[in-house]
Every structure is written in structure tokens, then in C-alpha cells.
Short mmCIF file of C-alpha atoms in Angstrom, two decimals:
data_model
loop_
_atom_site.label_atom_id
_atom_site.label_comp_id
_atom_site.label_asym_id
_atom_site.label_seq_id
_atom_site.Cartn_x
_atom_site.Cartn_y
_atom_site.Cartn_z
CA ASN A 1359 -15.93 51.90 3.21
CA ALA A 1360 -19.03 51.35 5.31
CA GLY A 1361 -19.89 47.79 6.10
CA VAL A 1362 -23.33 46.25 6.27
CA MET A 1363 -25.57 48.67 8.16
CA GLN A 1364 -28.50 47.48 10.21
CA ASN A 1365 -31.05 49.42 12.19
CA PRO A 1366 -32.39 49.56 14.70
CA ARG A 1367 -29.74 47.85 16.80
CA HIS A 1368 -32.22 47.16 19.55
CA LEU A 1369 -35.98 47.02 19.29
CA VAL A 1370 -38.58 46.28 21.93
CA ARG A 1371 -42.08 45.35 20.85
CA ARG A 1372 -45.17 44.22 22.71
CA ARG A 1373 -46.83 41.00 21.66
CA GLY A 1374 -49.03 41.60 18.63
CA GLN A 1375 -47.10 44.61 17.33
CA GLU A 1376 -45.07 44.75 14.14
CA ALA A 1377 -41.29 44.81 13.90
CA ARG A 1378 -39.41 46.22 10.92
CA LEU A 1379 -35.70 45.64 10.61
CA ARG A 1380 -33.65 47.39 7.98
CA CYS A 1381 -30.42 46.46 6.26
CA SER A 1382 -28.22 48.37 3.85
CA PRO A 1383 -25.63 46.13 2.19
CA MET A 1384 -21.99 46.99 1.74
CA LYS A 1385 -21.24 49.32 -1.12
CA GLY A 1386 -21.16 47.38 -4.36
CA HIS A 1387 -23.07 44.43 -2.93
CA SER A 1388 -26.40 43.48 -4.44
CA HIS A 1389 -27.12 40.25 -2.57
CA VAL A 1390 -28.66 40.30 0.90
CA TYR A 1391 -29.26 37.51 3.38
CA TRP A 1392 -31.12 37.45 6.67
CA TYR A 1393 -30.20 35.10 9.49
CA ARG A 1394 -31.80 34.62 12.90
CA GLN A 1395 -29.84 33.77 16.01
CA LEU A 1396 -31.60 32.67 19.17
CA PRO A 1397 -29.71 33.11 22.47
CA GLU A 1398 -26.88 30.62 22.82
CA GLU A 1399 -27.64 29.14 19.41
CA GLY A 1400 -26.27 29.21 15.88
CA LEU A 1401 -27.20 31.19 12.80
CA LYS A 1402 -30.31 30.02 10.97
CA PHE A 1403 -30.82 31.03 7.36
CA MET A 1404 -34.07 32.85 6.71
CA VAL A 1405 -34.06 34.45 3.27
CA TYR A 1406 -31.80 35.43 0.37
CA LEU A 1407 -32.69 38.41 -1.79
CA GLN A 1408 -31.41 40.38 -4.70
CA LYS A 1409 -32.79 43.72 -5.77
CA GLU A 1410 -36.54 43.30 -6.25
CA ASN A 1411 -36.25 39.50 -6.12
CA ILE A 1412 -36.56 36.86 -3.45
CA ILE A 1413 -34.11 34.12 -4.42
CA ASP A 1414 -34.66 31.69 -1.55
CA GLU A 1415 -37.06 32.07 1.37
CA SER A 1416 -36.97 28.47 2.53
CA GLY A 1417 -35.94 29.51 6.04
CA MET A 1418 -38.74 31.99 6.58
CA PRO A 1419 -41.67 31.00 8.77
CA LYS A 1420 -44.74 30.67 6.58
CA GLU A 1421 -46.76 33.22 8.50
CA ARG A 1422 -46.09 36.69 9.87
CA PHE A 1423 -42.61 37.03 8.33
CA SER A 1424 -41.82 38.78 5.07
CA ALA A 1425 -38.77 40.33 3.44
CA GLU A 1426 -38.11 42.69 0.59
CA PHE A 1427 -35.19 44.37 -1.11
CA PRO A 1428 -36.60 47.18 -3.25
CA LYS A 1429 -34.88 48.82 -6.16
CA GLU A 1430 -34.17 51.82 -3.99
CA GLY A 1431 -33.50 51.71 -0.28
CA PRO A 1432 -32.60 49.08 2.26
CA SER A 1433 -33.76 45.52 2.59
CA ILE A 1434 -36.52 45.15 5.16
CA LEU A 1435 -37.42 42.16 7.30
CA ARG A 1436 -40.95 42.54 8.60
CA ILE A 1437 -42.44 40.54 11.43
CA GLN A 1438 -46.15 41.00 12.00
CA GLN A 1439 -47.98 40.24 15.24
CA VAL A 1440 -44.80 39.43 17.10
CA VAL A 1441 -44.75 36.74 19.77
CA ARG A 1442 -42.23 36.11 22.55
CA GLY A 1443 -40.59 33.37 20.49
CA ASP A 1444 -39.56 35.98 17.91
CA SER A 1445 -37.12 37.48 20.40
CA ALA A 1446 -33.71 36.97 18.82
CA ALA A 1447 -30.85 38.67 17.08
CA TYR A 1448 -31.49 39.18 13.38
CA PHE A 1449 -28.35 39.48 11.29
CA CYS A 1450 -28.21 40.75 7.78
CA ALA A 1451 -25.31 39.84 5.49
CA SER A 1452 -24.37 40.87 1.99
CA SER A 1453 -22.16 39.68 -0.84
CA SER A 1454 -21.07 41.02 -4.18
CA SER A 1455 -22.47 38.13 -6.16
CA GLY A 1456 -24.45 34.99 -5.65
CA GLN A 1457 -21.80 32.46 -6.54
CA GLY A 1458 -19.29 31.30 -4.02
CA ASN A 1459 -18.59 34.71 -2.54
CA THR A 1460 -17.96 35.55 1.06
CA ILE A 1461 -20.82 37.07 2.98
CA TYR A 1462 -20.22 39.88 5.44
CA PHE A 1463 -22.48 40.43 8.41
CA GLY A 1464 -23.95 43.57 9.87
CA GLU A 1465 -23.98 44.28 13.61
CA GLY A 1466 -27.41 42.75 14.03
CA SER A 1467 -30.77 43.89 15.28
CA TRP A 1468 -31.80 42.57 18.71
CA LEU A 1469 -35.55 42.16 18.94
CA THR A 1470 -37.13 41.74 22.35
CA VAL A 1471 -40.83 40.95 22.57
CA VAL A 1472 -42.42 41.74 25.91
CA GLY B 918 -30.17 20.24 1.90
CA GLU B 919 -26.76 20.58 3.49
CA ASN B 920 -26.21 19.59 7.13
CA VAL B 921 -23.17 20.98 8.95
CA GLU B 922 -22.22 19.52 12.31
CA GLN B 923 -19.67 21.16 14.57
CA HIS B 924 -17.74 19.82 17.57
CA PRO B 925 -17.07 20.44 20.34
CA SER B 926 -19.77 22.80 21.53
CA THR B 927 -17.47 24.20 24.19
CA LEU B 928 -13.69 24.18 24.43
CA SER B 929 -11.52 25.44 27.23
CA VAL B 930 -7.75 25.76 26.81
CA GLN B 931 -4.86 27.39 28.62
CA GLU B 932 -3.30 30.45 27.09
CA GLY B 933 -0.56 29.36 24.71
CA ASP B 934 -2.11 25.98 23.95
CA SER B 935 -3.65 25.03 20.61
CA ALA B 936 -7.36 24.73 19.90
CA VAL B 937 -8.99 22.60 17.23
CA ILE B 938 -12.62 22.81 16.11
CA LYS B 939 -14.05 20.28 13.70
CA CYS B 940 -16.94 20.38 11.26
CA THR B 941 -18.49 17.81 8.96
CA TYR B 942 -20.81 18.45 6.05
CA SER B 943 -23.17 16.22 4.13
CA ASP B 944 -23.41 17.71 0.64
CA SER B 945 -20.48 16.63 -1.51
CA ALA B 946 -21.28 19.55 -3.85
CA SER B 947 -20.31 22.11 -1.18
CA ASN B 948 -17.10 23.82 -2.16
CA TYR B 949 -16.63 26.88 0.02
CA PHE B 950 -16.03 26.74 3.77
CA PRO B 951 -15.66 29.95 5.79
CA TRP B 952 -15.10 30.30 9.52
CA TYR B 953 -16.57 33.12 11.56
CA LYS B 954 -15.71 34.42 15.02
CA GLN B 955 -18.44 36.00 17.09
CA GLU B 956 -17.76 37.88 20.30
CA LEU B 957 -20.57 38.38 22.77
CA GLY B 958 -23.14 40.80 21.44
CA LYS B 959 -21.23 41.37 18.22
CA ARG B 960 -21.57 40.36 14.62
CA PRO B 961 -19.96 37.22 13.18
CA GLN B 962 -16.67 38.16 11.53
CA LEU B 963 -14.93 36.16 8.85
CA ILE B 964 -11.54 34.96 10.07
CA ILE B 965 -10.48 32.47 7.40
CA ASP B 966 -11.99 30.51 4.55
CA ILE B 967 -11.05 27.64 2.26
CA ARG B 968 -12.26 26.42 -1.09
CA SER B 969 -12.43 22.82 -2.16
CA ASN B 970 -9.49 23.06 -4.54
CA VAL B 971 -7.02 23.35 -1.64
CA GLY B 972 -6.41 21.18 1.39
CA GLU B 973 -4.98 23.71 3.84
CA LYS B 974 -4.75 27.43 4.34
CA LYS B 975 -2.87 29.42 6.99
CA ASP B 976 -3.06 32.96 8.25
CA GLN B 977 -0.65 33.64 11.10
CA ARG B 978 -1.92 31.65 14.12
CA ILE B 979 -5.00 30.36 12.33
CA ALA B 980 -5.19 27.48 9.87
CA VAL B 981 -7.98 25.54 8.23
CA THR B 982 -7.74 22.06 6.77
CA LEU B 983 -10.18 20.37 4.43
CA ASN B 984 -10.66 16.69 3.69
CA LYS B 985 -13.09 16.46 0.77
CA THR B 986 -13.19 12.68 0.77
CA ALA B 987 -14.24 12.51 4.40
CA LYS B 988 -16.29 15.72 4.10
CA HIS B 989 -14.80 17.40 7.10
CA PHE B 990 -12.85 20.57 7.76
CA SER B 991 -11.14 21.90 10.86
CA LEU B 992 -10.03 25.19 12.37
CA HIS B 993 -6.69 25.23 14.17
CA ILE B 994 -5.64 28.09 16.43
CA THR B 995 -2.10 27.97 17.77
CA GLU B 996 -0.61 29.92 20.68
CA THR B 997 -4.07 30.88 21.88
CA GLN B 998 -4.57 34.21 23.62
CA PRO B 999 -7.40 35.41 25.89
CA GLU B 1000 -8.70 37.60 23.06
CA ASP B 1001 -9.35 34.42 21.05
CA SER B 1002 -12.19 33.66 23.47
CA ALA B 1003 -15.41 33.79 21.44
CA VAL B 1004 -17.89 31.58 19.64
CA TYR B 1005 -16.62 30.15 16.37
CA PHE B 1006 -18.92 29.05 13.54
CA CYS B 1007 -18.08 26.97 10.53
CA ALA B 1008 -20.18 27.16 7.37
CA ALA B 1009 -20.52 25.49 3.99
CA SER B 1010 -21.98 26.58 0.69
CA ARG B 1011 -22.43 25.09 -2.75
CA PRO B 1012 -21.18 26.52 -6.03
CA ASN B 1013 -23.53 28.79 -7.94
CA PHE B 1014 -25.53 29.50 -4.84
CA ASN B 1015 -24.69 31.62 -1.87
CA LYS B 1016 -26.85 29.93 0.74
CA PHE B 1017 -24.63 29.22 3.72
CA TYR B 1018 -25.29 26.45 6.20
CA PHE B 1019 -23.78 27.11 9.61
CA GLY B 1020 -22.60 24.76 12.30
CA SER B 1021 -24.04 25.17 15.78
CA GLY B 1022 -20.96 26.98 17.09
CA THR B 1023 -18.08 26.30 19.47
CA LYS B 1024 -17.61 28.46 22.53
CA LEU B 1025 -13.87 28.80 23.03
CA ASN B 1026 -12.57 29.93 26.40
CA VAL B 1027 -8.86 30.72 26.66
CA LYS B 1028 -7.79 30.84 30.28
CA PRO B 1029 -4.94 33.21 31.14
#
């Protein structure tokens, strides 16, 4: 029973490039969440998605960041024109429903902007 | 929105001692409180959780207590071992919505 799968695990981008992070939820899970973790800090909510729907994106920066969870395929977190401050670990989590269920995290994608 | 505060930020104990981490929350509608353990460079892993209809839950050396009136919950680890060293995060969520608010984390160091 595969857990939440994220790729790439590590990504290096130059300032101004685009970063695309992918997340496949656990089998049977249809709810996906993205969290950002800066070094030595906690987990900050970014966005909550269901298939083809963004439920809550209140934690997403207004510019350069976008997320989707298409009908087929993984959820994608896209960061355009990356800056050094985007360097962080991006964790995806999934749950089986949207009401009071435990969320399980993937191994994370570590983005480094040089 | 919800605000979860966690204390202490760092905790150092001797192997075999107990460790207690405390969290407070602001939204009285929150009813689910999980705890996650994160080792360096790894993903957060759920270690125990509690819902608002119970006051305490135990799983071997780990226990969580919840005081709904005071809006605080605590993680208790007994007979600590070096492998318990990690960062621990508390979280809270409301019913009918799976948006989790995390505390800032506690770095636990268990000295052999």
C-alpha cells in the first residue's frame, strides 16, 4: 500500500525559473493538501484540493504560485519565477475525506533556488 | 482562523525521563488534534491523535490529554529513548473541514 508519493525529492532552480512539484495521494484518497516548511520552522498550510477543485487556497501567495489536482494524474504545485525565498521543503498530504480525517504526509520535495 | 501555540520550542531530557509538550488552540470549534513526529530530513509522521469527545488517549509510551474548557492539549512521552529525538508538531482542525493548523514545533533531544 503505497503512501503519498512526491517527486522530485530534490529540485534546484535558478532565480526566475519555474518549479513543478508533483504529488500522488495514497490509494483511495481524494483530498490533497500542500504545506510549506522553511528551515527550522513549522508547517504552513498552502492549499487544499479535491479532484478538479480548489477547496481552500488561503495559504497560497497571491502571485507566482498555483496548484491543481486534475481528474487524471497527480496534483501539481507550480511556482513561477522562483526567488531565493521560495527555498523550502514542500510537503503534500492526503486524506480519504474532507471531514475530520487524518492526513498523511509524503516525503517532501526540497526546493533550492540558487 | 485557528491559532495553535506550542511550548516549549526545545526540550532536552535524559534517557528514561518523561517529556511533556503543550499546545493551546483558539477556535473552540476545533475537535481533532493529531501529533506528528518529524525526524531530520523526513516527513511528518502521525504518532497519536485525539478527538474532542475524549479527554485522554494512550499508546504504549505515548499519551495525549485534552482539556476542552481550557483549550489546551498535551503530549506525554514516558521512558524516553534516544530514538524519540525529533521535532514534534501538534495540530488542530475543525469538524467538516480538513484544514489543519500546526504548532511551531518542539525539538526534543533525548540524551543517552
